[in-house]
mmCIF file of C-alpha atoms and ligand atoms in Angstrom:
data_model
loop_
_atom_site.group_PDB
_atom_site.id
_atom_site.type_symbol
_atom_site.label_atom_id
_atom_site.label_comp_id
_atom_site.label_asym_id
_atom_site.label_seq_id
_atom_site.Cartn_x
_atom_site.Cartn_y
_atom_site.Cartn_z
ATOM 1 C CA UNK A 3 149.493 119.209 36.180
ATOM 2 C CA UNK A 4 151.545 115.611 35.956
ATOM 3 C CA UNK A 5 153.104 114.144 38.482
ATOM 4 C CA UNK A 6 156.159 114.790 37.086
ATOM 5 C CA UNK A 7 155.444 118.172 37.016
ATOM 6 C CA UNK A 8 154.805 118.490 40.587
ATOM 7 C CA UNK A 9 158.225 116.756 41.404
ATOM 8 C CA UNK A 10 159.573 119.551 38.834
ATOM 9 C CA UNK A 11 158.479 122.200 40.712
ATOM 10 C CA UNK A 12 158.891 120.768 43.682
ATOM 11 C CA UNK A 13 162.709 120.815 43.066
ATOM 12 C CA UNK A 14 162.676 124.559 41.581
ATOM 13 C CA UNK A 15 161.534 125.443 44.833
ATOM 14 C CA UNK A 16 163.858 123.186 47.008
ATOM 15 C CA UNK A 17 166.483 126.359 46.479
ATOM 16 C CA UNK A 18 165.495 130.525 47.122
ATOM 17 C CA UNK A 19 164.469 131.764 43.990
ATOM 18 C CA UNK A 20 163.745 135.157 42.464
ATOM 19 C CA UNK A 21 159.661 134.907 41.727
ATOM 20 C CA UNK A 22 157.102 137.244 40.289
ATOM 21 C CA UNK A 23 153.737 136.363 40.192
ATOM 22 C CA UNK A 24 151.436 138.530 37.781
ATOM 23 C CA UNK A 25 147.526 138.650 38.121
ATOM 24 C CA UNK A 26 145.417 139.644 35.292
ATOM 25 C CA UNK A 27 144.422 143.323 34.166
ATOM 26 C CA UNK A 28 141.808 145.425 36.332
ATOM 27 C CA UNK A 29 142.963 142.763 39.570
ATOM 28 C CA UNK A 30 139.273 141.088 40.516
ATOM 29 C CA UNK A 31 139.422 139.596 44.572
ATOM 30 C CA UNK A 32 140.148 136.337 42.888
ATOM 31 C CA UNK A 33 143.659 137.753 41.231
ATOM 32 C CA UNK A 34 144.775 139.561 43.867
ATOM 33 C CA UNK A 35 143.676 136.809 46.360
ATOM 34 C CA UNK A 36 145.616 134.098 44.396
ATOM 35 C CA UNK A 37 148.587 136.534 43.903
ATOM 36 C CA UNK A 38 148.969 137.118 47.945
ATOM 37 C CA UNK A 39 147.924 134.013 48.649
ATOM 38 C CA UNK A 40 150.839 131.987 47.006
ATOM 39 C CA UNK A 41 153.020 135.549 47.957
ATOM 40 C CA UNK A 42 153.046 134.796 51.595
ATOM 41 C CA UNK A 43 153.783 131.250 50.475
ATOM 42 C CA UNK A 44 156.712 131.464 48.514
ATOM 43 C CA UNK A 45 157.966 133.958 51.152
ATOM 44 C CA UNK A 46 157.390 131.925 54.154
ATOM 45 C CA UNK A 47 160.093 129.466 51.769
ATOM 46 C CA UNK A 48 162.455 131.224 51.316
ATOM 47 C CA UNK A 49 161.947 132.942 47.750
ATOM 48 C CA UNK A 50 162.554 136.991 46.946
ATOM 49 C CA UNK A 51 158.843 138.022 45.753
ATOM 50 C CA UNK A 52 157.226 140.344 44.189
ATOM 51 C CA UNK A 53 153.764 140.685 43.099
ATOM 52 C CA UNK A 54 153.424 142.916 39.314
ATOM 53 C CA UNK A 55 150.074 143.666 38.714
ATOM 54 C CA UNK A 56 149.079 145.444 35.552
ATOM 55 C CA UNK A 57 147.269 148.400 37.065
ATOM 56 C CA UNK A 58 145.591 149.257 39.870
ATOM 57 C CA UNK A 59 142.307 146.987 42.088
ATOM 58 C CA UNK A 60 139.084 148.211 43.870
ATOM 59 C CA UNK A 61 139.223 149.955 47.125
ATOM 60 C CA UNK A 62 136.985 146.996 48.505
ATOM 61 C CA UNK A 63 140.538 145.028 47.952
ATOM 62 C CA UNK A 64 143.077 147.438 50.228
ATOM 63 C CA UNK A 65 142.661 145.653 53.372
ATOM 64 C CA UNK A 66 143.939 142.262 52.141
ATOM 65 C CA UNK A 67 147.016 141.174 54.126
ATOM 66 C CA UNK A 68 150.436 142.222 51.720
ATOM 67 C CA UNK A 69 148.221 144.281 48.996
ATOM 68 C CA UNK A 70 150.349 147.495 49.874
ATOM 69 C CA UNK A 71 153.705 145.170 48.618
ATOM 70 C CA UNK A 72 152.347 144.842 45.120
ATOM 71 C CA UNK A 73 153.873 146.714 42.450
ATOM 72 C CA UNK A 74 152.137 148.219 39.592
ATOM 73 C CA UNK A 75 152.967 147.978 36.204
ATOM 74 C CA UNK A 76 151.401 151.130 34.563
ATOM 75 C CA UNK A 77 152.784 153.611 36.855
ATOM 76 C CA UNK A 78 156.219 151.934 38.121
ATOM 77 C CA UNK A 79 157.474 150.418 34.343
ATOM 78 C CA UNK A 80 161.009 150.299 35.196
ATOM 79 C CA UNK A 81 161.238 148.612 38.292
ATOM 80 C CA UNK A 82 158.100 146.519 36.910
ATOM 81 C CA UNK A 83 160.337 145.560 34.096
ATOM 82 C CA UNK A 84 163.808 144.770 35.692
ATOM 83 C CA UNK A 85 162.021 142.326 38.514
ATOM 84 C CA UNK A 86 161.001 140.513 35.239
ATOM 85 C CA UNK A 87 163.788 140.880 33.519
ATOM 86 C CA UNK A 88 165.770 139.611 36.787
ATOM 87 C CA UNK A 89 163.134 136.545 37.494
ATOM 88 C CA UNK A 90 163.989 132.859 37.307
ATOM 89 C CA UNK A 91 160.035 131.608 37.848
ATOM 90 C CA UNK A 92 157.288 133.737 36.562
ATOM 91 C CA UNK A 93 153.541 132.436 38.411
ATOM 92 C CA UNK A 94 150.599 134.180 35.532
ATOM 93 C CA UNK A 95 147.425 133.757 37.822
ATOM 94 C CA UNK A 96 143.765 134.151 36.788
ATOM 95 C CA UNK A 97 144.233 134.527 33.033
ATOM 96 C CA UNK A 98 144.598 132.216 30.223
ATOM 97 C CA UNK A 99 146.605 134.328 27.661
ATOM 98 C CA UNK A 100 149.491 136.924 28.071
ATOM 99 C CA UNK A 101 147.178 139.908 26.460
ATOM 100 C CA UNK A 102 144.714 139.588 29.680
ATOM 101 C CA UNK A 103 147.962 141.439 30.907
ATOM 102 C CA UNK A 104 147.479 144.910 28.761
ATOM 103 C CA UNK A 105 151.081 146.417 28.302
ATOM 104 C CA UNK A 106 152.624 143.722 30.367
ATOM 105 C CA UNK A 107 151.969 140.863 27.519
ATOM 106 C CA UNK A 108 155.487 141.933 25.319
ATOM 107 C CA UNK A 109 157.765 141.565 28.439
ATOM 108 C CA UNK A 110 156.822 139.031 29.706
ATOM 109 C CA UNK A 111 156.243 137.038 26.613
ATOM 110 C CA UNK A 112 160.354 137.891 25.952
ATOM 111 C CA UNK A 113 161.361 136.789 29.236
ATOM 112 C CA UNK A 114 163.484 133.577 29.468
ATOM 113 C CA UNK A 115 161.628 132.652 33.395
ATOM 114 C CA UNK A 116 160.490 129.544 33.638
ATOM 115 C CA UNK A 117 156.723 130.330 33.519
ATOM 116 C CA UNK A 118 153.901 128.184 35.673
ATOM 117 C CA UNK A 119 150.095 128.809 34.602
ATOM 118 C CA UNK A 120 147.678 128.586 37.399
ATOM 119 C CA UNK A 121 144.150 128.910 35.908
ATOM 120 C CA UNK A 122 140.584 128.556 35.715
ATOM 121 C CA UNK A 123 139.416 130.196 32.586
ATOM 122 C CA UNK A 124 138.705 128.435 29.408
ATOM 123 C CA UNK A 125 140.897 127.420 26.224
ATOM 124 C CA UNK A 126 144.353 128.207 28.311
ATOM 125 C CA UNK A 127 147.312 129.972 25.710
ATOM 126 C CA UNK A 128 150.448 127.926 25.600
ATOM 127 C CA UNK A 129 153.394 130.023 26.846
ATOM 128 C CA UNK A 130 153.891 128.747 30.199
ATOM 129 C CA UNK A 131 156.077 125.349 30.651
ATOM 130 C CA UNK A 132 154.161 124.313 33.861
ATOM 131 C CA UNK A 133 150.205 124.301 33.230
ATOM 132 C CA UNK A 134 147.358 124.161 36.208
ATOM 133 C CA UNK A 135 144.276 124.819 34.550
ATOM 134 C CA UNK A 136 141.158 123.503 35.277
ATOM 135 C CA UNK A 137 138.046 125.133 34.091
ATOM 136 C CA UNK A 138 135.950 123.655 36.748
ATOM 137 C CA UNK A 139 137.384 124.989 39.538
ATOM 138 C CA UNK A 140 135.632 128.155 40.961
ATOM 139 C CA UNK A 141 138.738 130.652 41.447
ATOM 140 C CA UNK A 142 142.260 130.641 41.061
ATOM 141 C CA UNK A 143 141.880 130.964 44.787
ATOM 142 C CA UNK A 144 140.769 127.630 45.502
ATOM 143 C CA UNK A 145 143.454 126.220 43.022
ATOM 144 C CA UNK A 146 146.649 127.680 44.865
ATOM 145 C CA UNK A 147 145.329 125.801 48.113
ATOM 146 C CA UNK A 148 145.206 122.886 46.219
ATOM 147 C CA UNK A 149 148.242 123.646 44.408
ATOM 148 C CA UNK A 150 150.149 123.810 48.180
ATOM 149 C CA UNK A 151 148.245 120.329 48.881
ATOM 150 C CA UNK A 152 150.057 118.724 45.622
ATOM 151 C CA UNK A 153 153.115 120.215 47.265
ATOM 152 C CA UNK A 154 151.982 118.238 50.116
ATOM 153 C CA UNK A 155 152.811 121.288 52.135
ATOM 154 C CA UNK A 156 148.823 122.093 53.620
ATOM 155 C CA UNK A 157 150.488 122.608 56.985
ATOM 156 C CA UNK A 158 152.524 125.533 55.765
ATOM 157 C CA UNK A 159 149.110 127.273 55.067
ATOM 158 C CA UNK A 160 148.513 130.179 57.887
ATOM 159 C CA UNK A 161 146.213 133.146 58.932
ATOM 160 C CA UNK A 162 147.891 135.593 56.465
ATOM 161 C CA UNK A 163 147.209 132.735 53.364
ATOM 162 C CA UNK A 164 144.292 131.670 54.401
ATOM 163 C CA UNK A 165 142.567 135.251 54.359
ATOM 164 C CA UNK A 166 143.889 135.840 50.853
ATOM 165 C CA UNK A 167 142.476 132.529 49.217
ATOM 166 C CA UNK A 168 139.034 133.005 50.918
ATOM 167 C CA UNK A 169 138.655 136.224 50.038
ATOM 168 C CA UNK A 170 139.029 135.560 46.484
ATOM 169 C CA UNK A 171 136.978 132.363 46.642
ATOM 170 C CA UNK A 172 134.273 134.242 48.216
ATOM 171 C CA UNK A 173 134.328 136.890 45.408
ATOM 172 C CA UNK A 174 134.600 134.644 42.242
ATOM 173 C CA UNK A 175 132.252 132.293 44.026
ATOM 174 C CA UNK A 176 129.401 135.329 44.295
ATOM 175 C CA UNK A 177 129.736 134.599 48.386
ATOM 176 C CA UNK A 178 129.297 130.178 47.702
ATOM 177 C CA UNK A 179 126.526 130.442 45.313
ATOM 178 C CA UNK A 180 127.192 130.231 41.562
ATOM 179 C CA UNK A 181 127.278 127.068 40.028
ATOM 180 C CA UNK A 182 131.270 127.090 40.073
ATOM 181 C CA UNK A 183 131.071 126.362 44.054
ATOM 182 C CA UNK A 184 131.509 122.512 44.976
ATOM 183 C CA UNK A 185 131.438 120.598 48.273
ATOM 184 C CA UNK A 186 135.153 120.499 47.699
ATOM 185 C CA UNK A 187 135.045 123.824 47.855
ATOM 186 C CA UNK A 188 133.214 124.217 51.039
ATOM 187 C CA UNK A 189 135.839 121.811 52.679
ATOM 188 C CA UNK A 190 138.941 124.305 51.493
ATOM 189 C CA UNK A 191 136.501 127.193 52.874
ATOM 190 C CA UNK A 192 136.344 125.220 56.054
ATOM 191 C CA UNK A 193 140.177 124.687 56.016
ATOM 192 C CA UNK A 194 140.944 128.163 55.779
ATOM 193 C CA UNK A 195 138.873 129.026 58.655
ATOM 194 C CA UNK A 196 139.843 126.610 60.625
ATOM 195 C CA UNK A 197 143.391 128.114 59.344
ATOM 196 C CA UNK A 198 142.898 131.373 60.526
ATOM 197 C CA UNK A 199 140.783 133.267 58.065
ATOM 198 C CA UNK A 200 138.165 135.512 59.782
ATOM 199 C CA UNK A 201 134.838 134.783 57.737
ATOM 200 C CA UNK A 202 132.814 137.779 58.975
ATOM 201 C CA UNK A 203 135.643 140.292 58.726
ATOM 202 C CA UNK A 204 136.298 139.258 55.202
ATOM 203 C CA UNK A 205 132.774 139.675 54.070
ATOM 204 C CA UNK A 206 132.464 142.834 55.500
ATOM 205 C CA UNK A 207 135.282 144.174 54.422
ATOM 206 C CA UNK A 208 134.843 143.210 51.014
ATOM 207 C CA UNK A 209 131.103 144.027 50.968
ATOM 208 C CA UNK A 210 129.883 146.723 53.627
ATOM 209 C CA UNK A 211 132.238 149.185 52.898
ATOM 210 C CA UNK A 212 130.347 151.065 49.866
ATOM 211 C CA UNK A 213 130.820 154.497 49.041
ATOM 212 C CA UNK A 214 127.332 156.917 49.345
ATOM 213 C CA UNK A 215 128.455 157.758 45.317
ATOM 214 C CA UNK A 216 128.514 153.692 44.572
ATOM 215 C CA UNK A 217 125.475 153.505 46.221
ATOM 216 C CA UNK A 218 123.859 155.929 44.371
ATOM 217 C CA UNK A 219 125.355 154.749 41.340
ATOM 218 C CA UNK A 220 123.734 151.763 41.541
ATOM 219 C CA UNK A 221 120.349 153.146 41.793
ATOM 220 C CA UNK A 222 121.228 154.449 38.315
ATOM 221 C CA UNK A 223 122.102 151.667 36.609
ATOM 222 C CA UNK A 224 118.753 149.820 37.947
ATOM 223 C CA UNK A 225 116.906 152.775 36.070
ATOM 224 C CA UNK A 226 118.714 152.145 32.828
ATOM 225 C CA UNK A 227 117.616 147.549 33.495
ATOM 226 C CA UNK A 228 115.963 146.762 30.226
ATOM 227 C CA UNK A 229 114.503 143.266 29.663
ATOM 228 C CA UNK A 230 113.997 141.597 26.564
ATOM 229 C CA UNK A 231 111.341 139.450 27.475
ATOM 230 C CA UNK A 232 111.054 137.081 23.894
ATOM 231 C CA UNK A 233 115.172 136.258 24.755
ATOM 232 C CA UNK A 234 114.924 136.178 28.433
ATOM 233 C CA UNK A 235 117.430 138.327 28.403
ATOM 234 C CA UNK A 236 118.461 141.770 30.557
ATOM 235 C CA UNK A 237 120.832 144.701 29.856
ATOM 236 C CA UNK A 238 122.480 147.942 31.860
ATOM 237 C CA UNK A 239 123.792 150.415 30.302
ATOM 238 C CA UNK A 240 126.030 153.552 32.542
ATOM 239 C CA UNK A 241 127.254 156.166 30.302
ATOM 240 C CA UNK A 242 130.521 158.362 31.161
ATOM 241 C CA UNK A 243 128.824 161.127 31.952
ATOM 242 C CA UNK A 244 126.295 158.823 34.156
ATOM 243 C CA UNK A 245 129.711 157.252 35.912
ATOM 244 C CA UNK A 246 131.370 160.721 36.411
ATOM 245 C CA UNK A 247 128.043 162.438 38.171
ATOM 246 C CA UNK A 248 128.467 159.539 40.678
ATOM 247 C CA UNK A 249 132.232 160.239 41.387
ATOM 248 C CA UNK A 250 132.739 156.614 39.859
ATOM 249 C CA UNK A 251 135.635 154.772 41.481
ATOM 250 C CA UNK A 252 137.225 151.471 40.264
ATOM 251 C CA UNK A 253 134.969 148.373 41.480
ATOM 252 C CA UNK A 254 131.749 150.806 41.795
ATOM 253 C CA UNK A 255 130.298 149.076 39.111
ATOM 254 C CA UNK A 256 131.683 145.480 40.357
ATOM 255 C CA UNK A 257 128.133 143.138 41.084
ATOM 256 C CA UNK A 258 125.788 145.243 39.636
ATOM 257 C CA UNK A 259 125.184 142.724 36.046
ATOM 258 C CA UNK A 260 124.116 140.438 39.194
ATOM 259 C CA UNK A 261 121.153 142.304 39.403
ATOM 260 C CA UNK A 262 119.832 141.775 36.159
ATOM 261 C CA UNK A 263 120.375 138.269 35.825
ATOM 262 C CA UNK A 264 118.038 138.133 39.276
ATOM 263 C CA UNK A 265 115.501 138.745 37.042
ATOM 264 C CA UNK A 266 112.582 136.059 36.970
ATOM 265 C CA UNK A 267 113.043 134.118 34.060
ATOM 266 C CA UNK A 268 116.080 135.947 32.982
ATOM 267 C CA UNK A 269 118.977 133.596 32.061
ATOM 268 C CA UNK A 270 121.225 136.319 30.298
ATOM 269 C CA UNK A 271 122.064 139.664 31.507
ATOM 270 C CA UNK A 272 124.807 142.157 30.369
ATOM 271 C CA UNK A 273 126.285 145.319 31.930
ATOM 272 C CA UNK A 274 127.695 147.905 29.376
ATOM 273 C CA UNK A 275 130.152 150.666 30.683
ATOM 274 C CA UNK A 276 131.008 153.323 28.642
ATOM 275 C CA UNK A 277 134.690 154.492 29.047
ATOM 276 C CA UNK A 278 136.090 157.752 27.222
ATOM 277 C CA UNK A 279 139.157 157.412 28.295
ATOM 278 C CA UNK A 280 140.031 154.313 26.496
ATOM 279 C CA UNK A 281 137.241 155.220 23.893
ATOM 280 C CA UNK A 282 135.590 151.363 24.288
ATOM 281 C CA UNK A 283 132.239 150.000 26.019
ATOM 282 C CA UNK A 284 133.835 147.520 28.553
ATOM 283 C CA UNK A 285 130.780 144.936 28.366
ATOM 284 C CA UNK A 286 130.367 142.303 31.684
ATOM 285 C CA UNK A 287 128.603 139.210 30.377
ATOM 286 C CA UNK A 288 126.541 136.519 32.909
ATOM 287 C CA UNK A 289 123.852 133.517 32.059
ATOM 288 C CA UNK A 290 122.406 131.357 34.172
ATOM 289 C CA UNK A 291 122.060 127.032 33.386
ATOM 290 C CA UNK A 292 123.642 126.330 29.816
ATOM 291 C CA UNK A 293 123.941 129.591 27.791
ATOM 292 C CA UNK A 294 127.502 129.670 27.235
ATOM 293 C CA UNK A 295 128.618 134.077 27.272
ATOM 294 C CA UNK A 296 132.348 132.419 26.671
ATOM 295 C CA UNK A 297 131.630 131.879 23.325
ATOM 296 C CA UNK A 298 129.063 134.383 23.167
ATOM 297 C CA UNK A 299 132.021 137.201 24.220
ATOM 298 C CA UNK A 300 134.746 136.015 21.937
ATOM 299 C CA UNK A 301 132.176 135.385 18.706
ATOM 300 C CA UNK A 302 130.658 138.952 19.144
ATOM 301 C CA UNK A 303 132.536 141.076 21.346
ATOM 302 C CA UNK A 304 136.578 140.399 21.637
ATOM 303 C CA UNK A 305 136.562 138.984 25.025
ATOM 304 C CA UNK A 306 135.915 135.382 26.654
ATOM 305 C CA UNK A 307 136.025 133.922 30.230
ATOM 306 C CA UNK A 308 133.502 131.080 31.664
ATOM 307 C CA UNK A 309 130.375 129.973 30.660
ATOM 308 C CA UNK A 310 128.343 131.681 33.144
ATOM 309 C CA UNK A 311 130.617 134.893 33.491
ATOM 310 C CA UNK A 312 133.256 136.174 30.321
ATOM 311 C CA UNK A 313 134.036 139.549 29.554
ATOM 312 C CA UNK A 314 134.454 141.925 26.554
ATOM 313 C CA UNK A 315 134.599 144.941 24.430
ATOM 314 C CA UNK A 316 133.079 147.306 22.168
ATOM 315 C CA UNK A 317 134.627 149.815 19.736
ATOM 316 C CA UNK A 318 131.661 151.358 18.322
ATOM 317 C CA UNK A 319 129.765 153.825 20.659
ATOM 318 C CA UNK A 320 127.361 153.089 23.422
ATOM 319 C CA UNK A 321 123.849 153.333 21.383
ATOM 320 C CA UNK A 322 125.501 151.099 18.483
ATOM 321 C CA UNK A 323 126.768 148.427 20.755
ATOM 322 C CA UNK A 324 123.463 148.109 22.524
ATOM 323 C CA UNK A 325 121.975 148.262 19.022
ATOM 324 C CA UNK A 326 124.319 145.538 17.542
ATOM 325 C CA UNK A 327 124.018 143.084 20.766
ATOM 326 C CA UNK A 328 119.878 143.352 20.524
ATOM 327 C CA UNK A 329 120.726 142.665 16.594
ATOM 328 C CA UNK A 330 122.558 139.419 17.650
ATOM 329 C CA UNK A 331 119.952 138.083 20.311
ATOM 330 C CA UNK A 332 118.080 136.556 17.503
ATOM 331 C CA UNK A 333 121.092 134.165 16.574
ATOM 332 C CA UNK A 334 120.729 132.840 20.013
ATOM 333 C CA UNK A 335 116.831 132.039 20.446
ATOM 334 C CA UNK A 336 116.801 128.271 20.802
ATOM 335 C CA UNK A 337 120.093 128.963 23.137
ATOM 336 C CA UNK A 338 117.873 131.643 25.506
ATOM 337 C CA UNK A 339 114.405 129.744 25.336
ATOM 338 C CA UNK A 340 115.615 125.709 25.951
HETATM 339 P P1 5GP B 415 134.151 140.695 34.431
HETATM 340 O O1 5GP B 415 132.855 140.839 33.732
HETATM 341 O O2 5GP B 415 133.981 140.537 35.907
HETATM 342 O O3 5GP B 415 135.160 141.722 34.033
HETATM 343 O O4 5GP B 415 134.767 139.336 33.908
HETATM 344 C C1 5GP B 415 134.072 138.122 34.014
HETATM 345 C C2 5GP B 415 135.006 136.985 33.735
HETATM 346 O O5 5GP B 415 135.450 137.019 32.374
HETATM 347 C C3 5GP B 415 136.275 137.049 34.571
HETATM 348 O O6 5GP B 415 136.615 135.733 34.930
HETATM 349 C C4 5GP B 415 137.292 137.651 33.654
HETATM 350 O O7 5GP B 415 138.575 137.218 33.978
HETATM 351 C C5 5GP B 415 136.846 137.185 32.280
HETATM 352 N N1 5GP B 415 137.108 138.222 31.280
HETATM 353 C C6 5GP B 415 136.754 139.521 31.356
HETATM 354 N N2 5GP B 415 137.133 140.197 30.251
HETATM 355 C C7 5GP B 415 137.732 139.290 29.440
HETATM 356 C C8 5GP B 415 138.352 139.376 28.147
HETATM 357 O O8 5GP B 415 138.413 140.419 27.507
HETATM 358 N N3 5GP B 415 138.872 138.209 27.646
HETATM 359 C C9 5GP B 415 138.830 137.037 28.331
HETATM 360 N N4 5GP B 415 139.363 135.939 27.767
HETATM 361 N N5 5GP B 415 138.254 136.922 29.544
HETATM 362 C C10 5GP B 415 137.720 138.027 30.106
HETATM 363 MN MN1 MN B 416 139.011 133.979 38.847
#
């Protein structure tokens, strides 16, 4: 982001505006941090606001100061559609191309909004006029505190913000520990407490509030680790019918690839979720050091993301993916053994 483009913004924003901000699909604590985080902004300006998310976010989110204000796209379409329709600045937070939005990606790809990217994800679509995107930066989080600081508006920032932007920063950040998490960050952690954010709270609310089901879930899905010692690699697998016994819940499953890239050794380690309803295997991808599962997800399986964390999809059925991704590890061997 240019100076110029600052002092652009900074002059779209001198006057109340009509603003939606839109997170990604299946809201992680990172989107829906960054959304209510620059939502209690914009509203402490001045601005009409509204959050659109495409569907709906973990339980382990509902606590989150403002998350009851956000409006869902899959089950409220029409009022979704006329806030866009009605917008003069559009904020797209946490993704890096329209279709990360499901059935938003047509509207808001017609609207005539002035659109402002704020991103961390790699190779960054061009359809907004304003661009923040950094792949370096942990969360999204952590770049709407410093997009306020270009603002040169850091004193605006209270309890309400502050919460939001932690809590997302904790969660992409895997609680301060993934590679992602810089001294820079620390200071904007220490900011936000000294801001108002409750550090304990947050991480209790976020993380001791699981389910006996999600619990039990888990214990599942660490029967069905397999390691593939000569690639150093480690798989899950949870079926439907393995996610339905345990009453499975949005964000049950959130964390548990973690497990299997704990491994000793391991530096690759792949969660694959088997969902009838949209008839795909929704595959979670994380390395450790310099195996890159951006490039791995887009080459192989129609997703993307970082280097240590990306995302994708299967259309075949659970026993072929696992078969075709075991087929693949080969093509990677100097990759998993350096
Ligand atoms: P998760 O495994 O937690 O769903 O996603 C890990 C990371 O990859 C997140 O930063 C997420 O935004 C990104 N990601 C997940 N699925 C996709 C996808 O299909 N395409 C792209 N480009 N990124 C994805
Ligand atoms: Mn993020």
């Amino acid at each position: 982001m240019t100076k110029n483009d600052i002092s652009d913004i900074i002059e779209l924003l001198a006057k109340p505006k009509q603003i939606v901000i839109v997170p990604h699909k299946n809201p992680d604590g990172d989107a829906i941090g960054s959304s209510l985080g620059l939502y209690h902004y914009l509203k402490q300006k001045g601005h009409q606001v509204h959050i659109i998310a495409p569907n709906d976010y973990p339980e382990f989110l509902k606590w989150i100061p403002g998350e009851d204000s956000i409006i869902k796209h899959d089950t409220e379409t029409n009022t979704s559609e006329g806030l866009i329709g009605n917008a003069d600045l559009i904020f797209t937070l946490d993704f890096n191309a329209l279709h990360r939005t499901g059935h938003m990606e047509s509207v808001l790809a017609s609207s005539e909004a002035i659109k402002i990217m704020i991103d961390h994800h790699q190779q960054p679509d061009d359809y907004a006029q304003y661009v923040y995107s950094d792949v370096n930066m942990c969360s999204t989080c952590e770049m709407i505190y410093h997009f306020i600081d270009m603002l040169d508006d850091v004193a605006s920032i209270n309890t309400d913000i502050s919460t939001c932007l932690y809590t997302g920063i904790m969660t992409d950040t895997g609680s301060f520990r993934f590679r992602s998490t810089t001294s820079t960050t620390h200071r904007v952690i220490a900011n936000l407490i000294d801001k108002g954010a409750k550090n304990a709270e947050i991480h209790n609310n976020v993380y001791d509030t699981n389910s006996y089901d999600k619990l039990q879930l888990l214990g599942r899905a660490l029967n069905n680790l397999k390691l593939v010692k000569d690639f150093n690699t480690a798989y899950i697998t949870l079926s439907q019918e393995e996610l339905n016994r345990f009453n499975f819940k949005k964000g049950d499953t959130e964390g548990i690839v973690n497990y299997a890239l704990s491994l000793q050794n391991v530096v690759f380690a792949v969660i694959f979720i088997e969902d009838k309803k949209e008839n795909i295997i929704k595959i979670s991808l994380r390395s450790k050091g310099s195996f890159d599962v951006n490039t791995f997800a887009r080459t192989h399986f129609n997703g993307g993301g970082h280097t240590n964390a990306s995302g994708g999809r299967s259309e075949l059925d659970l026993k072929n993916t696992i078969d075709k991704f075991i087929s693949i590890l080969p093509l990677h061997r100097n990759d998993l053994n350096s």
